Amino acid sequence: PAAVSRPLGSEADRVAETEFARARIEAWALLPSLLPHAPAPDVNEALRFLLSSLAAADSDLPEAVRLCGAVAVFAAALIRRETGQPPLAPDPCRAHSADFLHMCRGAAVTAAEIAAIDAYLTTVAEHGMNASSYAARVIASTRAGLIWAAIGGFCALTGPLHGGAPGPVLDMLDRIGTADRAEPWLSEAIEQGERLMGFGHRIYRTRDPRADILKAQLAGLPHAAESRAALAEQVESTALRILSARYPDRSLDTNVEFYTALLLDALQIPRAAFTAVFAVGRMAGWTAHALEQERTGRLIRPASRYIGPVPVAA
């Protein structure tokens, strides 16, 4: 069907927010019996456990809506657990992004912070046939069900080459420490064959446009440390220069994960939960891909070709 353009704030948006609010409330009702059994301290493993519980819970909401609401409630509860605090109930009167940040933080959040988390969740919601979305489509093609397809997508996301890189970006900045150490540290890392997290992309042969969207959101955040922002800019410019000189035939530019790390850190999200927050945004994309694949009615079954050594006759 042809795409339909409609303004934000339309009746369809209000209906969607109402359904998302119901989904958050339903997920919250499940939490007391589930959270004590969620694995610790691994946030990703705990989130996978909590999401899998939806398969046994009854609801009259569409499964895609249930998943989008539940992942926000579950991720926020795990973030609170990570910081030694009890979970906070969702507020059905708040918009989805704003309520997620309130459930994470508890304390009052600013309009700039709400705009930043909304921009982040929207920016990462969908990005074509990436590894996790393809994994979700493969599972959906077997008719295993939407919940299992989404969980499969999340499991793929946890790999360090896909959604697991933002945390290591901050680890890298911590190890570098000061702007004057950027050049020697990065040069040595590249000489030793280390992969610089936050640079390079399988699709883009230029700067990841999502990086600039997130970078623009940092300016108005009250907890964005100027010292870390200055260090990040120095590391970014130095890394790009060194990578360009070392690999002139390759395009290794800044990707979305570099500024994801800085943005989520400024929003006071613990780095162990960065991948879980990515999942809060990407859940919409996984479920959309899975639903689309289900409608095709076709099983994904790629062919393969053996390229190993020719067997030697006995």
PDB file of N, CA and C in Angstrom, residues 130-218:
ATOM      1  N   ASN A 130      19.792  -4.815   8.694  1.00  0.00           N
ATOM      2  CA  ASN A 130      20.946  -5.031   9.564  1.00  0.00           C
ATOM      3  C   ASN A 130      20.888  -6.439  10.153  1.00  0.00           C
ATOM      4  N   ALA A 131      21.933  -6.821  10.873  1.00  0.00           N
ATOM      5  CA  ALA A 131      22.042  -8.202  11.354  1.00  0.00           C
ATOM      6  C   ALA A 131      20.869  -8.610  12.233  1.00  0.00           C
ATOM      7  N   SER A 132      20.471  -7.743  13.168  1.00  0.00           N
ATOM      8  CA  SER A 132      19.398  -8.126  14.084  1.00  0.00           C
ATOM      9  C   SER A 132      18.040  -8.158  13.388  1.00  0.00           C
ATOM     10  N   SER A 133      17.793  -7.224  12.480  1.00  0.00           N
ATOM     11  CA  SER A 133      16.518  -7.232  11.751  1.00  0.00           C
ATOM     12  C   SER A 133      16.428  -8.439  10.828  1.00  0.00           C
ATOM     13  N   TYR A 134      17.565  -8.818  10.229  1.00  0.00           N
ATOM     14  CA  TYR A 134      17.562 -10.011   9.387  1.00  0.00           C
ATOM     15  C   TYR A 134      17.321 -11.257  10.235  1.00  0.00           C
ATOM     16  N   ALA A 135      17.944 -11.307  11.415  1.00  0.00           N
ATOM     17  CA  ALA A 135      17.706 -12.439  12.314  1.00  0.00           C
ATOM     18  C   ALA A 135      16.227 -12.530  12.675  1.00  0.00           C
ATOM     19  N   ALA A 136      15.612 -11.385  12.962  1.00  0.00           N
ATOM     20  CA  ALA A 136      14.183 -11.375  13.287  1.00  0.00           C
ATOM     21  C   ALA A 136      13.349 -11.875  12.112  1.00  0.00           C
ATOM     22  N   ARG A 137      13.727 -11.490  10.894  1.00  0.00           N
ATOM     23  CA  ARG A 137      12.974 -11.925   9.714  1.00  0.00           C
ATOM     24  C   ARG A 137      13.118 -13.431   9.494  1.00  0.00           C
ATOM     25  N   VAL A 138      14.316 -13.964   9.698  1.00  0.00           N
ATOM     26  CA  VAL A 138      14.515 -15.406   9.526  1.00  0.00           C
ATOM     27  C   VAL A 138      13.612 -16.174  10.486  1.00  0.00           C
ATOM     28  N   ILE A 139      13.583 -15.745  11.741  1.00  0.00           N
ATOM     29  CA  ILE A 139      12.745 -16.429  12.730  1.00  0.00           C
ATOM     30  C   ILE A 139      11.268 -16.257  12.395  1.00  0.00           C
ATOM     31  N   ALA A 140      10.877 -15.051  11.998  1.00  0.00           N
ATOM     32  CA  ALA A 140       9.476 -14.822  11.624  1.00  0.00           C
ATOM     33  C   ALA A 140       9.067 -15.685  10.440  1.00  0.00           C
ATOM     34  N   SER A 141       9.999 -15.929   9.526  1.00  0.00           N
ATOM     35  CA  SER A 141       9.672 -16.726   8.336  1.00  0.00           C
ATOM     36  C   SER A 141       9.338 -18.174   8.677  1.00  0.00           C
ATOM     37  N   THR A 142       9.755 -18.640   9.858  1.00  0.00           N
ATOM     38  CA  THR A 142       9.425 -20.008  10.280  1.00  0.00           C
ATOM     39  C   THR A 142       8.056 -20.083  10.941  1.00  0.00           C
ATOM     40  N   ARG A 143       7.407 -18.931  11.132  1.00  0.00           N
ATOM     41  CA  ARG A 143       6.132 -18.812  11.843  1.00  0.00           C
ATOM     42  C   ARG A 143       6.268 -19.181  13.320  1.00  0.00           C
ATOM     43  N   ALA A 144       7.435 -18.909  13.864  1.00  0.00           N
ATOM     44  CA  ALA A 144       7.643 -19.148  15.294  1.00  0.00           C
ATOM     45  C   ALA A 144       6.835 -18.175  16.143  1.00  0.00           C
ATOM     46  N   GLY A 145       6.512 -17.008  15.584  1.00  0.00           N
ATOM     47  CA  GLY A 145       5.759 -16.005  16.326  1.00  0.00           C
ATOM     48  C   GLY A 145       6.547 -14.722  16.503  1.00  0.00           C
ATOM     49  N   LEU A 146       5.817 -13.630  16.654  1.00  0.00           N
ATOM     50  CA  LEU A 146       6.439 -12.307  16.692  1.00  0.00           C
ATOM     51  C   LEU A 146       7.341 -12.129  17.911  1.00  0.00           C
ATOM     52  N   ILE A 147       6.914 -12.642  19.058  1.00  0.00           N
ATOM     53  CA  ILE A 147       7.714 -12.465  20.273  1.00  0.00           C
ATOM     54  C   ILE A 147       9.073 -13.129  20.125  1.00  0.00           C
ATOM     55  N   TRP A 148       9.102 -14.347  19.596  1.00  0.00           N
ATOM     56  CA  TRP A 148      10.373 -15.048  19.436  1.00  0.00           C
ATOM     57  C   TRP A 148      11.232 -14.403  18.354  1.00  0.00           C
ATOM     58  N   ALA A 149      10.598 -13.871  17.331  1.00  0.00           N
ATOM     59  CA  ALA A 149      11.360 -13.166  16.297  1.00  0.00           C
ATOM     60  C   ALA A 149      12.041 -11.933  16.885  1.00  0.00           C
ATOM     61  N   ALA A 150      11.308 -11.182  17.708  1.00  0.00           N
ATOM     62  CA  ALA A 150      11.875  -9.980  18.320  1.00  0.00           C
ATOM     63  C   ALA A 150      12.999 -10.332  19.291  1.00  0.00           C
ATOM     64  N   ILE A 151      12.821 -11.398  20.058  1.00  0.00           N
ATOM     65  CA  ILE A 151      13.872 -11.817  20.988  1.00  0.00           C
ATOM     66  C   ILE A 151      15.113 -12.258  20.218  1.00  0.00           C
ATOM     67  N   GLY A 152      14.914 -12.949  19.096  1.00  0.00           N
ATOM     68  CA  GLY A 152      16.054 -13.322  18.263  1.00  0.00           C
ATOM     69  C   GLY A 152      16.794 -12.104  17.747  1.00  0.00           C
ATOM     70  N   GLY A 153      16.037 -11.076  17.354  1.00  0.00           N
ATOM     71  CA  GLY A 153      16.670  -9.827  16.935  1.00  0.00           C
ATOM     72  C   GLY A 153      17.484  -9.214  18.056  1.00  0.00           C
ATOM     73  N   PHE A 154      16.921  -9.222  19.262  1.00  0.00           N
ATOM     74  CA  PHE A 154      17.646  -8.662  20.402  1.00  0.00           C
ATOM     75  C   PHE A 154      18.921  -9.445  20.687  1.00  0.00           C
ATOM     76  N   CYS A 155      18.852 -10.767  20.613  1.00  0.00           N
ATOM     77  CA  CYS A 155      20.050 -11.581  20.866  1.00  0.00           C
ATOM     78  C   CYS A 155      21.158 -11.237  19.872  1.00  0.00           C
ATOM     79  N   ALA A 156      20.780 -11.010  18.609  1.00  0.00           N
ATOM     80  CA  ALA A 156      21.781 -10.614  17.615  1.00  0.00           C
ATOM     81  C   ALA A 156      22.359  -9.237  17.934  1.00  0.00           C
ATOM     82  N   LEU A 157      21.529  -8.367  18.478  1.00  0.00           N
ATOM     83  CA  LEU A 157      21.969  -7.005  18.804  1.00  0.00           C
ATOM     84  C   LEU A 157      23.058  -6.986  19.871  1.00  0.00           C
ATOM     85  N   THR A 158      23.075  -7.982  20.738  1.00  0.00           N
ATOM     86  CA  THR A 158      24.016  -7.951  21.862  1.00  0.00           C
ATOM     87  C   THR A 158      25.465  -8.180  21.446  1.00  0.00           C
ATOM     88  N   GLY A 159      25.689  -8.616  20.206  1.00  0.00           N
ATOM     89  CA  GLY A 159      27.063  -8.828  19.753  1.00  0.00           C
ATOM     90  C   GLY A 159      27.838  -7.529  19.652  1.00  0.00           C
ATOM     91  N   PRO A 160      29.128  -7.535  19.993  1.00  0.00           N
ATOM     92  CA  PRO A 160      29.919  -6.295  19.991  1.00  0.00           C
ATOM     93  C   PRO A 160      30.090  -5.661  18.619  1.00  0.00           C
ATOM     94  N   LEU A 161      29.881  -6.416  17.540  1.00  0.00           N
ATOM     95  CA  LEU A 161      30.001  -5.827  16.205  1.00  0.00           C
ATOM     96  C   LEU A 161      28.689  -5.220  15.720  1.00  0.00           C
ATOM     97  N   HIS A 162      27.633  -5.329  16.514  1.00  0.00           N
ATOM     98  CA  HIS A 162      26.344  -4.751  16.103  1.00  0.00           C
ATOM     99  C   HIS A 162      25.921  -3.698  17.119  1.00  0.00           C
ATOM    100  N   GLY A 163      25.174  -4.048  18.136  1.00  0.00           N
ATOM    101  CA  GLY A 163      24.683  -3.041  19.080  1.00  0.00           C
ATOM    102  C   GLY A 163      25.489  -2.929  20.350  1.00  0.00           C
ATOM    103  N   GLY A 164      26.570  -3.698  20.456  1.00  0.00           N
ATOM    104  CA  GLY A 164      27.318  -3.708  21.703  1.00  0.00           C
ATOM    105  C   GLY A 164      28.469  -2.728  21.776  1.00  0.00           C
ATOM    106  N   ALA A 165      28.591  -1.830  20.799  1.00  0.00           N
ATOM    107  CA  ALA A 165      29.767  -0.955  20.741  1.00  0.00           C
ATOM    108  C   ALA A 165      29.690   0.339  21.553  1.00  0.00           C
ATOM    109  N   PRO A 166      28.518   0.933  21.839  1.00  0.00           N
ATOM    110  CA  PRO A 166      28.529   2.225  22.540  1.00  0.00           C
ATOM    111  C   PRO A 166      29.244   2.205  23.883  1.00  0.00           C
ATOM    112  N   GLY A 167      29.042   1.162  24.681  1.00  0.00           N
ATOM    113  CA  GLY A 167      29.743   1.081  25.961  1.00  0.00           C
ATOM    114  C   GLY A 167      31.248   1.112  25.798  1.00  0.00           C
ATOM    115  N   PRO A 168      31.805   0.275  24.904  1.00  0.00           N
ATOM    116  CA  PRO A 168      33.253   0.321  24.661  1.00  0.00           C
ATOM    117  C   PRO A 168      33.767   1.658  24.144  1.00  0.00           C
ATOM    118  N   VAL A 169      32.908   2.478  23.523  1.00  0.00           N
ATOM    119  CA  VAL A 169      33.341   3.824  23.124  1.00  0.00           C
ATOM    120  C   VAL A 169      33.732   4.617  24.368  1.00  0.00           C
ATOM    121  N   LEU A 170      32.896   4.559  25.409  1.00  0.00           N
ATOM    122  CA  LEU A 170      33.227   5.264  26.650  1.00  0.00           C
ATOM    123  C   LEU A 170      34.447   4.647  27.321  1.00  0.00           C
ATOM    124  N   ASP A 171      34.561   3.320  27.243  1.00  0.00           N
ATOM    125  CA  ASP A 171      35.755   2.670  27.802  1.00  0.00           C
ATOM    126  C   ASP A 171      37.016   3.204  27.121  1.00  0.00           C
ATOM    127  N   MET A 172      36.942   3.384  25.805  1.00  0.00           N
ATOM    128  CA  MET A 172      38.079   3.914  25.052  1.00  0.00           C
ATOM    129  C   MET A 172      38.410   5.335  25.507  1.00  0.00           C
ATOM    130  N   LEU A 173      37.392   6.175  25.650  1.00  0.00           N
ATOM    131  CA  LEU A 173      37.625   7.552  26.095  1.00  0.00           C
ATOM    132  C   LEU A 173      38.230   7.572  27.496  1.00  0.00           C
ATOM    133  N   ASP A 174      37.768   6.662  28.357  1.00  0.00           N
ATOM    134  CA  ASP A 174      38.323   6.588  29.712  1.00  0.00           C
ATOM    135  C   ASP A 174      39.801   6.216  29.679  1.00  0.00           C
ATOM    136  N   ARG A 175      40.157   5.284  28.807  1.00  0.00           N
ATOM    137  CA  ARG A 175      41.554   4.844  28.737  1.00  0.00           C
ATOM    138  C   ARG A 175      42.454   5.935  28.159  1.00  0.00           C
ATOM    139  N   ILE A 176      41.916   6.688  27.210  1.00  0.00           N
ATOM    140  CA  ILE A 176      42.709   7.788  26.637  1.00  0.00           C
ATOM    141  C   ILE A 176      42.903   8.887  27.678  1.00  0.00           C
ATOM    142  N   GLY A 177      41.826   9.246  28.352  1.00  0.00           N
ATOM    143  CA  GLY A 177      41.927  10.158  29.493  1.00  0.00           C
ATOM    144  C   GLY A 177      41.953  11.627  29.163  1.00  0.00           C
ATOM    145  N   THR A 178      42.955  12.084  28.420  1.00  0.00           N
ATOM    146  CA  THR A 178      43.100  13.506  28.113  1.00  0.00           C
ATOM    147  C   THR A 178      43.377  13.686  26.623  1.00  0.00           C
ATOM    148  N   ALA A 179      43.070  14.888  26.134  1.00  0.00           N
ATOM    149  CA  ALA A 179      43.192  15.149  24.698  1.00  0.00           C
ATOM    150  C   ALA A 179      44.616  14.955  24.191  1.00  0.00           C
ATOM    151  N   ASP A 180      45.613  15.280  25.011  1.00  0.00           N
ATOM    152  CA  ASP A 180      47.000  15.168  24.551  1.00  0.00           C
ATOM    153  C   ASP A 180      47.446  13.710  24.380  1.00  0.00           C
ATOM    154  N   ARG A 181      46.696  12.773  24.963  1.00  0.00           N
ATOM    155  CA  ARG A 181      47.038  11.357  24.827  1.00  0.00           C
ATOM    156  C   ARG A 181      46.314  10.703  23.653  1.00  0.00           C
ATOM    157  N   ALA A 182      45.431  11.436  22.988  1.00  0.00           N
ATOM    158  CA  ALA A 182      44.633  10.841  21.911  1.00  0.00           C
ATOM    159  C   ALA A 182      45.507  10.305  20.786  1.00  0.00           C
ATOM    160  N   GLU A 183      46.434  11.129  20.312  1.00  0.00           N
ATOM    161  CA  GLU A 183      47.271  10.727  19.166  1.00  0.00           C
ATOM    162  C   GLU A 183      48.103   9.479  19.463  1.00  0.00           C
ATOM    163  N   PRO A 184      48.910   9.453  20.530  1.00  0.00           N
ATOM    164  CA  PRO A 184      49.715   8.244  20.770  1.00  0.00           C
ATOM    165  C   PRO A 184      48.869   7.012  21.081  1.00  0.00           C
ATOM    166  N   TRP A 185      47.780   7.189  21.825  1.00  0.00           N
ATOM    167  CA  TRP A 185      46.953   6.031  22.189  1.00  0.00           C
ATOM    168  C   TRP A 185      46.305   5.418  20.953  1.00  0.00           C
ATOM    169  N   LEU A 186      45.698   6.262  20.110  1.00  0.00           N
ATOM    170  CA  LEU A 186      45.019   5.772  18.910  1.00  0.00           C
ATOM    171  C   LEU A 186      46.008   5.164  17.927  1.00  0.00           C
ATOM    172  N   SER A 187      47.161   5.803  17.774  1.00  0.00           N
ATOM    173  CA  SER A 187      48.177   5.274  16.856  1.00  0.00           C
ATOM    174  C   SER A 187      48.626   3.885  17.288  1.00  0.00           C
ATOM    175  N   GLU A 188      48.859   3.721  18.576  1.00  0.00           N
ATOM    176  CA  GLU A 188      49.297   2.416  19.078  1.00  0.00           C
ATOM    177  C   GLU A 188      48.201   1.370  18.911  1.00  0.00           C
ATOM    178  N   ALA A 189      46.954   1.765  19.195  1.00  0.00           N
ATOM    179  CA  ALA A 189      45.843   0.821  19.064  1.00  0.00           C
ATOM    180  C   ALA A 189      45.711   0.328  17.628  1.00  0.00           C
ATOM    181  N   ILE A 190      45.824   1.244  16.671  1.00  0.00           N
ATOM    182  CA  ILE A 190      45.709   0.870  15.262  1.00  0.00           C
ATOM    183  C   ILE A 190      46.899   0.014  14.837  1.00  0.00           C
ATOM    184  N   GLU A 191      48.093   0.353  15.317  1.00  0.00           N
ATOM    185  CA  GLU A 191      49.285  -0.445  15.003  1.00  0.00           C
ATOM    186  C   GLU A 191      49.136  -1.880  15.488  1.00  0.00           C
ATOM    187  N   GLN A 192      48.473  -2.047  16.612  1.00  0.00           N
ATOM    188  CA  GLN A 192      48.289  -3.378  17.184  1.00  0.00           C
ATOM    189  C   GLN A 192      47.076  -4.103  16.603  1.00  0.00           C
ATOM    190  N   GLY A 193      46.419  -3.471  15.635  1.00  0.00           N
ATOM    191  CA  GLY A 193      45.291  -4.113  14.973  1.00  0.00           C
ATOM    192  C   GLY A 193      43.992  -4.063  15.740  1.00  0.00           C
ATOM    193  N   GLU A 194      43.897  -3.191  16.738  1.00  0.00           N
ATOM    194  CA  GLU A 194      42.657  -3.078  17.498  1.00  0.00           C
ATOM    195  C   GLU A 194      41.595  -2.353  16.675  1.00  0.00           C
ATOM    196  N   ARG A 195      40.351  -2.728  16.888  1.00  0.00           N
ATOM    197  CA  ARG A 195      39.238  -2.064  16.213  1.00  0.00           C
ATOM    198  C   ARG A 195      38.803  -0.874  17.059  1.00  0.00           C
ATOM    199  N   LEU A 196      38.749   0.304  16.436  1.00  0.00           N
ATOM    200  CA  LEU A 196      38.305   1.498  17.152  1.00  0.00           C
ATOM    201  C   LEU A 196      36.786   1.533  17.149  1.00  0.00           C
ATOM    202  N   MET A 197      36.191   1.390  18.325  1.00  0.00           N
ATOM    203  CA  MET A 197      34.741   1.407  18.433  1.00  0.00           C
ATOM    204  C   MET A 197      34.207   2.807  18.139  1.00  0.00           C
ATOM    205  N   GLY A 198      33.142   2.861  17.345  1.00  0.00           N
ATOM    206  CA  GLY A 198      32.550   4.147  16.991  1.00  0.00           C
ATOM    207  C   GLY A 198      32.968   4.649  15.629  1.00  0.00           C
ATOM    208  N   PHE A 199      33.735   3.814  14.892  1.00  0.00           N
ATOM    209  CA  PHE A 199      34.201   4.226  13.562  1.00  0.00           C
ATOM    210  C   PHE A 199      34.014   3.074  12.576  1.00  0.00           C
ATOM    211  N   GLY A 200      33.603   3.445  11.356  1.00  0.00           N
ATOM    212  CA  GLY A 200      33.397   2.450  10.314  1.00  0.00           C
ATOM    213  C   GLY A 200      31.992   1.881  10.334  1.00  0.00           C
ATOM    214  N   HIS A 201      31.498   1.529   9.145  1.00  0.00           N
ATOM    215  CA  HIS A 201      30.149   0.973   9.017  1.00  0.00           C
ATOM    216  C   HIS A 201      30.091   0.095   7.783  1.00  0.00           C
ATOM    217  N   ARG A 202      29.352  -1.011   7.868  1.00  0.00           N
ATOM    218  CA  ARG A 202      29.269  -1.947   6.756  1.00  0.00           C
ATOM    219  C   ARG A 202      28.564  -1.350   5.538  1.00  0.00           C
ATOM    220  N   ILE A 203      27.693  -0.374   5.753  1.00  0.00           N
ATOM    221  CA  ILE A 203      26.906   0.202   4.657  1.00  0.00           C
ATOM    222  C   ILE A 203      27.452   1.555   4.223  1.00  0.00           C
ATOM    223  N   TYR A 204      27.631   2.469   5.179  1.00  0.00           N
ATOM    224  CA  TYR A 204      28.023   3.834   4.834  1.00  0.00           C
ATOM    225  C   TYR A 204      29.480   3.905   4.393  1.00  0.00           C
ATOM    226  N   ARG A 205      29.713   4.612   3.305  1.00  0.00           N
ATOM    227  CA  ARG A 205      31.072   4.906   2.860  1.00  0.00           C
ATOM    228  C   ARG A 205      31.377   6.384   3.073  1.00  0.00           C
ATOM    229  N   THR A 206      30.610   6.969   3.950  1.00  0.00           N
ATOM    230  CA  THR A 206      30.798   8.355   4.360  1.00  0.00           C
ATOM    231  C   THR A 206      30.357   8.438   5.817  1.00  0.00           C
ATOM    232  N   ARG A 207      30.281   9.607   6.363  1.00  0.00           N
ATOM    233  CA  ARG A 207      29.887   9.763   7.760  1.00  0.00           C
ATOM    234  C   ARG A 207      28.454   9.275   7.967  1.00  0.00           C
ATOM    235  N   ASP A 208      28.245   8.514   9.024  1.00  0.00           N
ATOM    236  CA  ASP A 208      26.910   8.026   9.369  1.00  0.00           C
ATOM    237  C   ASP A 208      26.039   9.239   9.705  1.00  0.00           C
ATOM    238  N   PRO A 209      24.985   9.512   8.928  1.00  0.00           N
ATOM    239  CA  PRO A 209      24.185  10.721   9.185  1.00  0.00           C
ATOM    240  C   PRO A 209      23.518  10.721  10.551  1.00  0.00           C
ATOM    241  N   ARG A 210      23.309   9.546  11.121  1.00  0.00           N
ATOM    242  CA  ARG A 210      22.680   9.483  12.441  1.00  0.00           C
ATOM    243  C   ARG A 210      23.594  10.053  13.527  1.00  0.00           C
ATOM    244  N   ALA A 211      24.902   9.999  13.301  1.00  0.00           N
ATOM    245  CA  ALA A 211      25.846  10.529  14.288  1.00  0.00           C
ATOM    246  C   ALA A 211      25.621  12.021  14.508  1.00  0.00           C
ATOM    247  N   ASP A 212      25.372  12.752  13.435  1.00  0.00           N
ATOM    248  CA  ASP A 212      25.180  14.200  13.566  1.00  0.00           C
ATOM    249  C   ASP A 212      23.845  14.540  14.226  1.00  0.00           C
ATOM    250  N   ILE A 213      22.825  13.700  14.000  1.00  0.00           N
ATOM    251  CA  ILE A 213      21.533  13.914  14.666  1.00  0.00           C
ATOM    252  C   ILE A 213      21.711  13.825  16.175  1.00  0.00           C
ATOM    253  N   LEU A 214      22.443  12.815  16.619  1.00  0.00           N
ATOM    254  CA  LEU A 214      22.640  12.631  18.055  1.00  0.00           C
ATOM    255  C   LEU A 214      23.603  13.665  18.631  1.00  0.00           C
ATOM    256  N   LYS A 215      24.628  14.027  17.869  1.00  0.00           N
ATOM    257  CA  LYS A 215      25.576  15.045  18.333  1.00  0.00           C
ATOM    258  C   LYS A 215      24.858  16.367  18.597  1.00  0.00           C
ATOM    259  N   ALA A 216      23.895  16.702  17.735  1.00  0.00           N
ATOM    260  CA  ALA A 216      23.164  17.963  17.892  1.00  0.00           C
ATOM    261  C   ALA A 216      22.341  17.991  19.174  1.00  0.00           C
ATOM    262  N   GLN A 217      21.933  16.820  19.664  1.00  0.00           N
ATOM    263  CA  GLN A 217      21.115  16.760  20.876  1.00  0.00           C
ATOM    264  C   GLN A 217      21.928  16.972  22.151  1.00  0.00           C
ATOM    265  N   LEU A 218      23.244  16.820  22.055  1.00  0.00           N
ATOM    266  CA  LEU A 218      24.081  16.910  23.255  1.00  0.00           C
ATOM    267  C   LEU A 218      24.148  18.316  23.839  1.00  0.00           C
TER     268      LEU A 218
END
